[in-house]
PDB file of C-alpha atoms and ligand atoms in Angstrom:
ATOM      1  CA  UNK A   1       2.409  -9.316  14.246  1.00 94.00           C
ATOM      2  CA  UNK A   2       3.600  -6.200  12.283  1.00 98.00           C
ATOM      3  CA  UNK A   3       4.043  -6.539   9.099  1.00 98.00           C
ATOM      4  CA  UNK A   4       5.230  -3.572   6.465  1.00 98.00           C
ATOM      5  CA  UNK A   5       4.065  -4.123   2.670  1.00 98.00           C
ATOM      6  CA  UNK A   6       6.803  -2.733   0.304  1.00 98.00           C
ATOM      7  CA  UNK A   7       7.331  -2.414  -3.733  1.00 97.00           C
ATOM      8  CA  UNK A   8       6.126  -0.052  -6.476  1.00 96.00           C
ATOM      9  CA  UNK A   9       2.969   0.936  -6.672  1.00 95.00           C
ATOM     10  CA  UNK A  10       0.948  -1.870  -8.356  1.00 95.00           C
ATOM     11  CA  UNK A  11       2.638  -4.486  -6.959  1.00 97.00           C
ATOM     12  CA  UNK A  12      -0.057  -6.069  -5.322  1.00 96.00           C
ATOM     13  CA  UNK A  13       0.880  -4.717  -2.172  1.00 97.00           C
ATOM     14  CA  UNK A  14      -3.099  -3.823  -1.282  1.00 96.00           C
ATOM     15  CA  UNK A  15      -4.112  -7.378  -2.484  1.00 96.00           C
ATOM     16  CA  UNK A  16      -1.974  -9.198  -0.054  1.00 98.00           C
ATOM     17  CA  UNK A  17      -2.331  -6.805   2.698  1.00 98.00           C
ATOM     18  CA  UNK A  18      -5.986  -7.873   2.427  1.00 96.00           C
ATOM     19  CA  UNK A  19      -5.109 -10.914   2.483  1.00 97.00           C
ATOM     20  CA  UNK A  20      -2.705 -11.480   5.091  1.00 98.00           C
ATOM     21  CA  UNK A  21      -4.982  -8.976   7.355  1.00 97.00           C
ATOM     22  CA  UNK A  22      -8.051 -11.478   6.847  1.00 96.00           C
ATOM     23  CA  UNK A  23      -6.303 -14.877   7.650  1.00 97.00           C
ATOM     24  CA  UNK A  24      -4.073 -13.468  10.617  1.00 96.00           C
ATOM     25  CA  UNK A  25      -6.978 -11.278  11.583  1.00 97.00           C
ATOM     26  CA  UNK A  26      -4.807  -8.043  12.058  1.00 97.00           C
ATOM     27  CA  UNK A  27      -5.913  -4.598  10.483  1.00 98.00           C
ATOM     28  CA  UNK A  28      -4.809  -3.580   6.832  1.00 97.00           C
ATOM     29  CA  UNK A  29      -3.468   0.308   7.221  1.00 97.00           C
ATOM     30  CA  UNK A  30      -3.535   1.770   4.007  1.00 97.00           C
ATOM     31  CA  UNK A  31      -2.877   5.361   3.802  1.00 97.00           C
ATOM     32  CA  UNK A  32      -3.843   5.899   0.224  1.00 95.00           C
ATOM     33  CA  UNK A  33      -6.707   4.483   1.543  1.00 94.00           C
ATOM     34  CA  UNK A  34      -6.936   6.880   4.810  1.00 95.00           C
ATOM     35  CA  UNK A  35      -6.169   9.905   2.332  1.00 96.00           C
ATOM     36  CA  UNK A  36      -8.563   8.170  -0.377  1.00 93.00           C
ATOM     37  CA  UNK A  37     -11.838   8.405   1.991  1.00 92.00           C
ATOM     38  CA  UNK A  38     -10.554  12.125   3.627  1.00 95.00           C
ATOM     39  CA  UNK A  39     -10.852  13.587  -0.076  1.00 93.00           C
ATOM     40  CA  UNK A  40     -14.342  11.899  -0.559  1.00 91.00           C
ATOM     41  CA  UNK A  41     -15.135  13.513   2.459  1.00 94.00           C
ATOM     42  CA  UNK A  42     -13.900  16.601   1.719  1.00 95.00           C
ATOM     43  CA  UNK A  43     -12.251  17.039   4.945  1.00 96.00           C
ATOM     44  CA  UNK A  44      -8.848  19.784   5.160  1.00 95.00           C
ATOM     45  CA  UNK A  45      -6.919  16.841   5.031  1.00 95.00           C
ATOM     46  CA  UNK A  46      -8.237  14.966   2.098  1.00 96.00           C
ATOM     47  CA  UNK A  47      -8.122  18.420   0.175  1.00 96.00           C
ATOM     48  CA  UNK A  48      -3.760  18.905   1.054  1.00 96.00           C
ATOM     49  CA  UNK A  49      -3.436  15.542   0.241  1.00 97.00           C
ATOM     50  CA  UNK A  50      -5.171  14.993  -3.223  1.00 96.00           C
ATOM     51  CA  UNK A  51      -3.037  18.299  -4.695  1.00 95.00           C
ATOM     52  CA  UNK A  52      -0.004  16.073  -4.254  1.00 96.00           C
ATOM     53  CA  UNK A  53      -1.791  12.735  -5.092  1.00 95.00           C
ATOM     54  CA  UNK A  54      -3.384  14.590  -8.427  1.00 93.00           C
ATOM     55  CA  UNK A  55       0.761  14.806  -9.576  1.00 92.00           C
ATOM     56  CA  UNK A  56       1.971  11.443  -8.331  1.00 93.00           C
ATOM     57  CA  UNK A  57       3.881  13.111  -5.568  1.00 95.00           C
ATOM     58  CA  UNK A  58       4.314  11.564  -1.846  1.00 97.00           C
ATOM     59  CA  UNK A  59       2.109  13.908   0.690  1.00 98.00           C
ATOM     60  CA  UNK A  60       4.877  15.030   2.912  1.00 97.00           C
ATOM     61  CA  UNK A  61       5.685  12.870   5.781  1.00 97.00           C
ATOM     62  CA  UNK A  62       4.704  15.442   8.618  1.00 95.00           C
ATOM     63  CA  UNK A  63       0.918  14.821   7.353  1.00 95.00           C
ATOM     64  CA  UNK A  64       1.499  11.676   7.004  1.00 97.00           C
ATOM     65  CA  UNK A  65       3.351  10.252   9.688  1.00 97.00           C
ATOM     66  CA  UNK A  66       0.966  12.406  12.068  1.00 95.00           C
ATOM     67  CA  UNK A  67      -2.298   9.894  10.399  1.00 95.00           C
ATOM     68  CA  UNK A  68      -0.493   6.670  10.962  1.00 97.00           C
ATOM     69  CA  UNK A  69       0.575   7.470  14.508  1.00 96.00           C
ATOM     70  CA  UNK A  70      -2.730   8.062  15.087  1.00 95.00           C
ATOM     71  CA  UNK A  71      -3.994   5.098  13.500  1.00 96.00           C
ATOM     72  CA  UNK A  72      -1.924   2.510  14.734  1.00 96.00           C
ATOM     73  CA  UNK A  73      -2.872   3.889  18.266  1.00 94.00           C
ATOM     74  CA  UNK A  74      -6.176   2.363  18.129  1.00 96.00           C
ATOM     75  CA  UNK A  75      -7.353  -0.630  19.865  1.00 96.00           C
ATOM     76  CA  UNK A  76      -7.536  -2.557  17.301  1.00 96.00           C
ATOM     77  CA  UNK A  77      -3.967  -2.514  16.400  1.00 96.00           C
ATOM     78  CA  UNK A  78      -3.050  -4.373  19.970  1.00 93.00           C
ATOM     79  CA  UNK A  79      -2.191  -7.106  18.588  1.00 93.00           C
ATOM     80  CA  UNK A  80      -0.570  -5.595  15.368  1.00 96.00           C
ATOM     81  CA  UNK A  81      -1.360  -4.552  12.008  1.00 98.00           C
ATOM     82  CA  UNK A  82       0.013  -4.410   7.894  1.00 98.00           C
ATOM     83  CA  UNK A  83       1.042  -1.491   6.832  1.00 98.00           C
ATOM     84  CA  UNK A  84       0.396  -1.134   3.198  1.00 98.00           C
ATOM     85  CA  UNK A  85       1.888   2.200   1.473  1.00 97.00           C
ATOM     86  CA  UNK A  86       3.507   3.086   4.680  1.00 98.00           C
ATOM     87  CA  UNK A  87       6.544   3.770   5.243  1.00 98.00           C
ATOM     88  CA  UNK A  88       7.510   5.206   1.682  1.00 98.00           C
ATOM     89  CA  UNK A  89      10.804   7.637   3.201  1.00 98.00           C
ATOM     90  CA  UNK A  90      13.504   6.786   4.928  1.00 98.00           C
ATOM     91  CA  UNK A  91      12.435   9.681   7.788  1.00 98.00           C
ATOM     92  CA  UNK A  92       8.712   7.871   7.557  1.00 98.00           C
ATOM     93  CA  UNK A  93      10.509   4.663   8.306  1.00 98.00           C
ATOM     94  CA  UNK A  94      12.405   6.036  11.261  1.00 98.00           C
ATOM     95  CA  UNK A  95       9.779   8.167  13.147  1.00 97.00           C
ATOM     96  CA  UNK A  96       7.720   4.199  12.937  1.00 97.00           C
ATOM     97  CA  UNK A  97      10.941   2.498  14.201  1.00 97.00           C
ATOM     98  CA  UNK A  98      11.444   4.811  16.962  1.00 97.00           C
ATOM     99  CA  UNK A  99       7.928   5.130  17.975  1.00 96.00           C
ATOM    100  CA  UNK A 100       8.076   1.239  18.663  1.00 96.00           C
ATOM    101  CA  UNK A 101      11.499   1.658  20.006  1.00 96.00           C
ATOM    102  CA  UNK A 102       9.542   3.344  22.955  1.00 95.00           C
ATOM    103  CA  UNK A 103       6.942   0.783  23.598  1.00 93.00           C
ATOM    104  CA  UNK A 104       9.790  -2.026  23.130  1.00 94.00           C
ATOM    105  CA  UNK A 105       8.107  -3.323  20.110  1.00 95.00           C
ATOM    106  CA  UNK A 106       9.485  -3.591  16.091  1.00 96.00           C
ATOM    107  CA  UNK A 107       8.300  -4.308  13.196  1.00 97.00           C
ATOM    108  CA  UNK A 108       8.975  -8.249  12.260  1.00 98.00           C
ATOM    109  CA  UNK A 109       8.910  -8.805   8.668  1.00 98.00           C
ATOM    110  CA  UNK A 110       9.107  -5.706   5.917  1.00 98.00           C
ATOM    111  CA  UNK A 111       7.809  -7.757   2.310  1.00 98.00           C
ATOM    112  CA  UNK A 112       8.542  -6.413  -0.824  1.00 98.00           C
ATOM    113  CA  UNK A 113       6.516  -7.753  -3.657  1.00 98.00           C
ATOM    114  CA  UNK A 114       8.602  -7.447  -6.474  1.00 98.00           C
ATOM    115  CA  UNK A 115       7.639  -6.487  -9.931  1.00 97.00           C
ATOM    116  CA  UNK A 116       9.189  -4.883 -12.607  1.00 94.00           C
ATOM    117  CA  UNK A 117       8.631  -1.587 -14.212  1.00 93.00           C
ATOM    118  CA  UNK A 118       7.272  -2.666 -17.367  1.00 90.00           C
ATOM    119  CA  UNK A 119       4.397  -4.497 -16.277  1.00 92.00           C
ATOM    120  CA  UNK A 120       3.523  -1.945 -13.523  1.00 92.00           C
ATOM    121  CA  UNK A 121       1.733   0.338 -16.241  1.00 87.00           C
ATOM    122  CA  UNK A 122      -0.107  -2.331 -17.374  1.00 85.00           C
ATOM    123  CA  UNK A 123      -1.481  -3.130 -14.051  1.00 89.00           C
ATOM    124  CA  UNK A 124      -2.281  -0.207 -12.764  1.00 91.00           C
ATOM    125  CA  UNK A 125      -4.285   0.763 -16.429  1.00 90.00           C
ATOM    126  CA  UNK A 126      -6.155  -2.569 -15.545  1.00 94.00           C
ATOM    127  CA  UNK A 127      -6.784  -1.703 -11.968  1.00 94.00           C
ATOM    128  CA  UNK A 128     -10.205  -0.913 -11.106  1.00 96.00           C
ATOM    129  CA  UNK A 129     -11.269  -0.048  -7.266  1.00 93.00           C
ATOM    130  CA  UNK A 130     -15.057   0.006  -5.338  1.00 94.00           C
ATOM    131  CA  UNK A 131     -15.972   3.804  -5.036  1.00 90.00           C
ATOM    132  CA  UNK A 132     -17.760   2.189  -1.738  1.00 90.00           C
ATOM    133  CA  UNK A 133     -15.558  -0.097  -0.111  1.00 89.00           C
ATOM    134  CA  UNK A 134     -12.421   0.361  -1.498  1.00 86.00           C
ATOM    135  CA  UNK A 135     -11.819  -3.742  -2.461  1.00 92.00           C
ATOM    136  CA  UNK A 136      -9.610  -3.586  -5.952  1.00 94.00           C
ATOM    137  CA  UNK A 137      -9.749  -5.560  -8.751  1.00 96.00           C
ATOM    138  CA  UNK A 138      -8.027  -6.071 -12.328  1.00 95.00           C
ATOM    139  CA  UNK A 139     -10.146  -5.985 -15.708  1.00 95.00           C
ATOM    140  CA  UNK A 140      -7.489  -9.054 -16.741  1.00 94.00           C
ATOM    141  CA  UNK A 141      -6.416 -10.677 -13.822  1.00 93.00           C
ATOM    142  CA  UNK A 142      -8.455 -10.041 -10.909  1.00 94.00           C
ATOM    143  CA  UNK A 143     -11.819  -9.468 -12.526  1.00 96.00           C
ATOM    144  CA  UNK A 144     -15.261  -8.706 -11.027  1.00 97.00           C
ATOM    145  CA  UNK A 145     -17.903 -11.198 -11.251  1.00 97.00           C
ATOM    146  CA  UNK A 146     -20.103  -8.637 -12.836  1.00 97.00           C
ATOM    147  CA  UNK A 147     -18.127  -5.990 -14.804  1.00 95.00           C
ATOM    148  CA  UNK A 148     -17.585  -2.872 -12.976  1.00 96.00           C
ATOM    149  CA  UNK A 149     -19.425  -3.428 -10.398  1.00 97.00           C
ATOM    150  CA  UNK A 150     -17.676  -4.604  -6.571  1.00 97.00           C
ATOM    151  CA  UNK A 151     -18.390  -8.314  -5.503  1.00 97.00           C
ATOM    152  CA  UNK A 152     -18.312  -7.354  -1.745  1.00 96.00           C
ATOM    153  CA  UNK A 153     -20.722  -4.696  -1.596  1.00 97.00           C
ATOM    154  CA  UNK A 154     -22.502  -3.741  -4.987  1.00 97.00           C
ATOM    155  CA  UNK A 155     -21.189  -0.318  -5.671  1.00 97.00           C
ATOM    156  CA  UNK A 156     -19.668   0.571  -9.202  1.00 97.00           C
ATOM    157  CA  UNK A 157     -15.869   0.476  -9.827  1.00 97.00           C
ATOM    158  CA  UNK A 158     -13.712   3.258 -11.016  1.00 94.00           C
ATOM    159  CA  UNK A 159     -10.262   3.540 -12.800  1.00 92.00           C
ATOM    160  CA  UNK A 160      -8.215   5.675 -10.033  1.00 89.00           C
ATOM    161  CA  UNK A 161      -7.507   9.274 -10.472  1.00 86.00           C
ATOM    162  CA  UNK A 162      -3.854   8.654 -10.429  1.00 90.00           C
ATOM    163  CA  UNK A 163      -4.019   5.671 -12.386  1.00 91.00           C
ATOM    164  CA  UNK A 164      -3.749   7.319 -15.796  1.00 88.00           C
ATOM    165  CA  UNK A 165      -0.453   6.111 -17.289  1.00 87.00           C
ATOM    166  CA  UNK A 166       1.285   9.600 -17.022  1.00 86.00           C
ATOM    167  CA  UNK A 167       0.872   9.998 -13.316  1.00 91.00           C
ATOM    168  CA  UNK A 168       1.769   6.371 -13.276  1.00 92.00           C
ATOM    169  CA  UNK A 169       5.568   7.301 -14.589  1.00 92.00           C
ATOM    170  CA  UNK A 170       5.588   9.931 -12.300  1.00 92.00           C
ATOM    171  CA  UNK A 171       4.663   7.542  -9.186  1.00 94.00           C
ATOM    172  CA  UNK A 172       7.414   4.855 -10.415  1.00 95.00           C
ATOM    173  CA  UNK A 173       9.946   7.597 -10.210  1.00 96.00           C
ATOM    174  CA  UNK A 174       9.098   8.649  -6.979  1.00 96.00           C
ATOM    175  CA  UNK A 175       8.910   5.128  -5.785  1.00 97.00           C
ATOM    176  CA  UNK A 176      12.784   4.314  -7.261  1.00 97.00           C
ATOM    177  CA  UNK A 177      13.800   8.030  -5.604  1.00 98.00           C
ATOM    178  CA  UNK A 178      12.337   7.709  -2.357  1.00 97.00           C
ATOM    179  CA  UNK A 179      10.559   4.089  -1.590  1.00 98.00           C
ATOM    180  CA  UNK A 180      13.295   1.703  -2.837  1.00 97.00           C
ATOM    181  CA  UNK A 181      16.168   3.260  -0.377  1.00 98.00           C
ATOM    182  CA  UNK A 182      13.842   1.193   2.197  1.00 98.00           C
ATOM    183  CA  UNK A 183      14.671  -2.205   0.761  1.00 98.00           C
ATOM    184  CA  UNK A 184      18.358  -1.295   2.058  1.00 98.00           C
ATOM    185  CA  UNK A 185      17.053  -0.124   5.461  1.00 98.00           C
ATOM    186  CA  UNK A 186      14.921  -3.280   6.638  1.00 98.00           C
ATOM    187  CA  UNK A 187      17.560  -5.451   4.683  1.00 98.00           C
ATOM    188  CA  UNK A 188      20.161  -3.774   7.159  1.00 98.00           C
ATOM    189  CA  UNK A 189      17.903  -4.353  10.504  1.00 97.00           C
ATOM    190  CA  UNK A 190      17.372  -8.242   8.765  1.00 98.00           C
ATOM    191  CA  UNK A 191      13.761  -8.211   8.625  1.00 98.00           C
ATOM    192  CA  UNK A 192      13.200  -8.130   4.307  1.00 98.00           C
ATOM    193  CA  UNK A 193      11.997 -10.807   2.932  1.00 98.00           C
ATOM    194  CA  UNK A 194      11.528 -10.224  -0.672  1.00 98.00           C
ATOM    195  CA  UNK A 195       8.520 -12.436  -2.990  1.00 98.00           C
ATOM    196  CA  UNK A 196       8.093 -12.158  -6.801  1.00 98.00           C
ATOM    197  CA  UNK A 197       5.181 -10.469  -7.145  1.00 98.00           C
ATOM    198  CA  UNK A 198       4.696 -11.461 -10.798  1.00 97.00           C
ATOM    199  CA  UNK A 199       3.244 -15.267  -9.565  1.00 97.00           C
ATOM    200  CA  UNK A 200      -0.532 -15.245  -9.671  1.00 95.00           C
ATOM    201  CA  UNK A 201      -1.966 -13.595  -6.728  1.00 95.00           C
ATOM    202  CA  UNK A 202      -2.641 -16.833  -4.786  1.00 97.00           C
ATOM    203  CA  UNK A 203       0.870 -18.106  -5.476  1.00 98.00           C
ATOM    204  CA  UNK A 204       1.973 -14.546  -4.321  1.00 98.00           C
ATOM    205  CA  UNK A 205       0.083 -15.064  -1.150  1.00 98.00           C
ATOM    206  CA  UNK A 206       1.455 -18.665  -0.217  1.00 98.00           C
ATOM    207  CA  UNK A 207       5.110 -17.531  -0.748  1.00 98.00           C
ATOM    208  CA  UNK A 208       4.050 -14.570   2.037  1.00 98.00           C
ATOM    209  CA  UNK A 209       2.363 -16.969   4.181  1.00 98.00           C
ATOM    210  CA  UNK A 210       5.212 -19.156   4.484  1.00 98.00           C
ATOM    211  CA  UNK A 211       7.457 -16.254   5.232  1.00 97.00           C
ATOM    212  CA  UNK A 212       5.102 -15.284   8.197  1.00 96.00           C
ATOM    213  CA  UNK A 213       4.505 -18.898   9.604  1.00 89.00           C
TER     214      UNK A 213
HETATM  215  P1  ADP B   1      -0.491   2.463  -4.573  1.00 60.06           P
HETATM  216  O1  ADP B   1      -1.029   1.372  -3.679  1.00 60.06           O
HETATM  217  O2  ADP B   1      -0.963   2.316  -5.961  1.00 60.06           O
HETATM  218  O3  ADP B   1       0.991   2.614  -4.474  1.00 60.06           O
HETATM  219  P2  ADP B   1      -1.506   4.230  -2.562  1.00 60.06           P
HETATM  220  O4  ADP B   1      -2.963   4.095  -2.421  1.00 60.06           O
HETATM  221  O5  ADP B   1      -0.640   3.538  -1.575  1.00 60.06           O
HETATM  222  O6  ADP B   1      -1.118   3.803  -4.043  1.00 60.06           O
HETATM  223  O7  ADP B   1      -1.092   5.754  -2.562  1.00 60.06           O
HETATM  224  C1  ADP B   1      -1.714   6.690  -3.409  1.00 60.06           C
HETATM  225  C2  ADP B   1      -1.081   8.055  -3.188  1.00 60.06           C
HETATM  226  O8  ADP B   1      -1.289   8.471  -1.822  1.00 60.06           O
HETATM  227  C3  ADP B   1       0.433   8.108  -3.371  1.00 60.06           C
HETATM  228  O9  ADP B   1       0.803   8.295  -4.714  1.00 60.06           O
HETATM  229  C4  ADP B   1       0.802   9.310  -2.480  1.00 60.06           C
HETATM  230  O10 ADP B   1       0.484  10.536  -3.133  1.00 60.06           O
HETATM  231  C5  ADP B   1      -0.172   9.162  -1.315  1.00 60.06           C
HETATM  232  N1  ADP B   1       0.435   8.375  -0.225  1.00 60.06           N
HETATM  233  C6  ADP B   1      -0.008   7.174   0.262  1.00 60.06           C
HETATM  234  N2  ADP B   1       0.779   6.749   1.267  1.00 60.06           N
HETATM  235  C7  ADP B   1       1.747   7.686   1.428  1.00 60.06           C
HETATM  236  C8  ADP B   1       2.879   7.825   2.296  1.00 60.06           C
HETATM  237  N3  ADP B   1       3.188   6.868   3.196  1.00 60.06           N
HETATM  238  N4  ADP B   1       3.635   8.941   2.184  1.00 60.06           N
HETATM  239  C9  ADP B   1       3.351   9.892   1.297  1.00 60.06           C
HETATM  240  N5  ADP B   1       2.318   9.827   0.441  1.00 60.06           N
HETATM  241  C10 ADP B   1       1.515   8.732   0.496  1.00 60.06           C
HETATM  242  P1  ADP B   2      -0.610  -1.775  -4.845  1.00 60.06           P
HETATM  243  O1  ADP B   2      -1.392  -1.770  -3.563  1.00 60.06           O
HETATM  244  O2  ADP B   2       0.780  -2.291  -4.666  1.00 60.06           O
HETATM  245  O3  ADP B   2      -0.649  -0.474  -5.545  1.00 60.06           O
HETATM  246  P2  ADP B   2      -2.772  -3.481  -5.882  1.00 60.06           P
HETATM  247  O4  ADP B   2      -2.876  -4.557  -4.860  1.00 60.06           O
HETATM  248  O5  ADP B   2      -3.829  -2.447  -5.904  1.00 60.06           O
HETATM  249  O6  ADP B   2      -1.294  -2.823  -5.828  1.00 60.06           O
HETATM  250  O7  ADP B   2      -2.682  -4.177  -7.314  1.00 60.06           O
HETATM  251  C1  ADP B   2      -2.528  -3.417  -8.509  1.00 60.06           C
HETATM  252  C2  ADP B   2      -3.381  -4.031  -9.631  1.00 60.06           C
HETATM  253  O8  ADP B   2      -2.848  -5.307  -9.995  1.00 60.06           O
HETATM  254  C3  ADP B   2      -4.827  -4.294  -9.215  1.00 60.06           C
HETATM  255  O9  ADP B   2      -5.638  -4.116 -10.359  1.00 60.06           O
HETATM  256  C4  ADP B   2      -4.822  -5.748  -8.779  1.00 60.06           C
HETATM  257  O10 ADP B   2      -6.109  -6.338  -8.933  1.00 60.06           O
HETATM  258  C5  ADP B   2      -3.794  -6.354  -9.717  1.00 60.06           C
HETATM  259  N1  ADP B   2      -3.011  -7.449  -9.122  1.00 60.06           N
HETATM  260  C6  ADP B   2      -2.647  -7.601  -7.816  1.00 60.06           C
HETATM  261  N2  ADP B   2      -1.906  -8.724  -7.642  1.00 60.06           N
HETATM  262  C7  ADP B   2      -1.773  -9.284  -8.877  1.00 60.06           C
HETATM  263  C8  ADP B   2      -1.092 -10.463  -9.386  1.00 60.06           C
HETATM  264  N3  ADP B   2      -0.391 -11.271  -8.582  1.00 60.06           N
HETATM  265  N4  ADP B   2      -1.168 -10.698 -10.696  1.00 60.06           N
HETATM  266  C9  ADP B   2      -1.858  -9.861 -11.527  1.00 60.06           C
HETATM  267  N5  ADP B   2      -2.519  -8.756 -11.128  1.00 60.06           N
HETATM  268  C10 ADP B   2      -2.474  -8.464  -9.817  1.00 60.06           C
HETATM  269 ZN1   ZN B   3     -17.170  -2.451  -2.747  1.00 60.06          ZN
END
């Protein structure tokens, strides 16, 4: 099972991914979340990475496309894996396709959780994420049992860098420039399947589930 999370950053595409990567037992890939734990680290990638992240600007794909080659390489990912955050180009999409293309493999279902601009901002102000672990919540919606600090592990929750509402325009724009031109891509090899990712988050999660069978 391969599975590709798509839509604007805020969607929910993390949540799901979690989701569907716990009850199918398949890895979640996130590459924010790859990047994420490379700047903590301080490592030379982390440090290219967060100048473009800082601005709301893709990382270029070379860097990119080079991690999640890499990644999906691993054992683990025998059996298959959800992408969340990747692909976000058109040439991110194709180096993926033709690097299954090669093992005579595809991805099956590309699922865009669809939300509209106007209530992205007000997510993503309400998003809060585990310094630690990396689980996310929402001060509204999706709240902690104990505020600001994560359920799973204990550690204390931050508002994301790139979070801040004016990064948060810039990240939409880059998303309707450069992500959305997917929707046509997987819609042309027949594999979108699009869910309104304005439902609750369970109701978001049983519209994917029937999807994926
Ligand atoms: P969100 O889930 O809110 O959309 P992510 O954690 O997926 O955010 O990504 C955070 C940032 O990491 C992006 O704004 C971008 O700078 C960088 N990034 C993550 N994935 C990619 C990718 N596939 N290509 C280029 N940049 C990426
Ligand atoms: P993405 O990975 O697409 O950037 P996230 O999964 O991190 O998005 O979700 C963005 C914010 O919205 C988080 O604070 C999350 O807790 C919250 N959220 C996710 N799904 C829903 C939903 N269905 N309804 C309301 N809030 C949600
Ligand atoms: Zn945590």
């Amino acid at each position: 099972m391969k599975i590709i999370m798509l839509g604007a950053p805020g969607a929910g595409k993390g949540t799901q991914a979690k989701m569907i990567a716990e009850k199918y037992g398949v890895p979640h890939i996130s590459t924010g979340d790859i990047f994420r734990a490379n700047i903590k680290n301080q490592t030379e990638l982390g440090m290219e990475a967060k100048k473009y992240m800082d601005e709301g600007k893709l990382v270029p794909d070379e860097l990119t496309v080079k991690i999640l080659l890499d990644r999906v390489a691993k054992e683990d990912c025998a059996n298959g894996y959800v992408l969340d955050g990747f692909p976000r180009t058109i040439p991110q999409a194709e180096v993926l396709t033709e690097a299954l293309e090669k093992l005579n493999d595809a991805v099956d279902y590309a699922i865009d959780v669809d939300v509209p601009d106007e209530n992205i901002v007000k997510r993503m102000s309400g998003r809060r994420a585990c310094v630690n672990c990396g689980a996310t919540y929402h001060i509204v919606h999706i709240p902690p049992k104990t505020e600001n600090i994560c359920d799973k592990c204990g550690s204390e929750l931050i508002l994301r860098d790139d979070d801040k509402p004016e990064t948060v325009l810039n990240r939409l724009k880059v998303y309707h420039d450069q992500t959305q031109p997917l929707i046509d891509y997987y819609t042309q090899k027949g594999i979108l399947r699009t869910v309104d990712g304005t439902k609750d988050m369970k109701d978001v999660f049983e519209d994917i589930v029937k999807i994926l069978g």
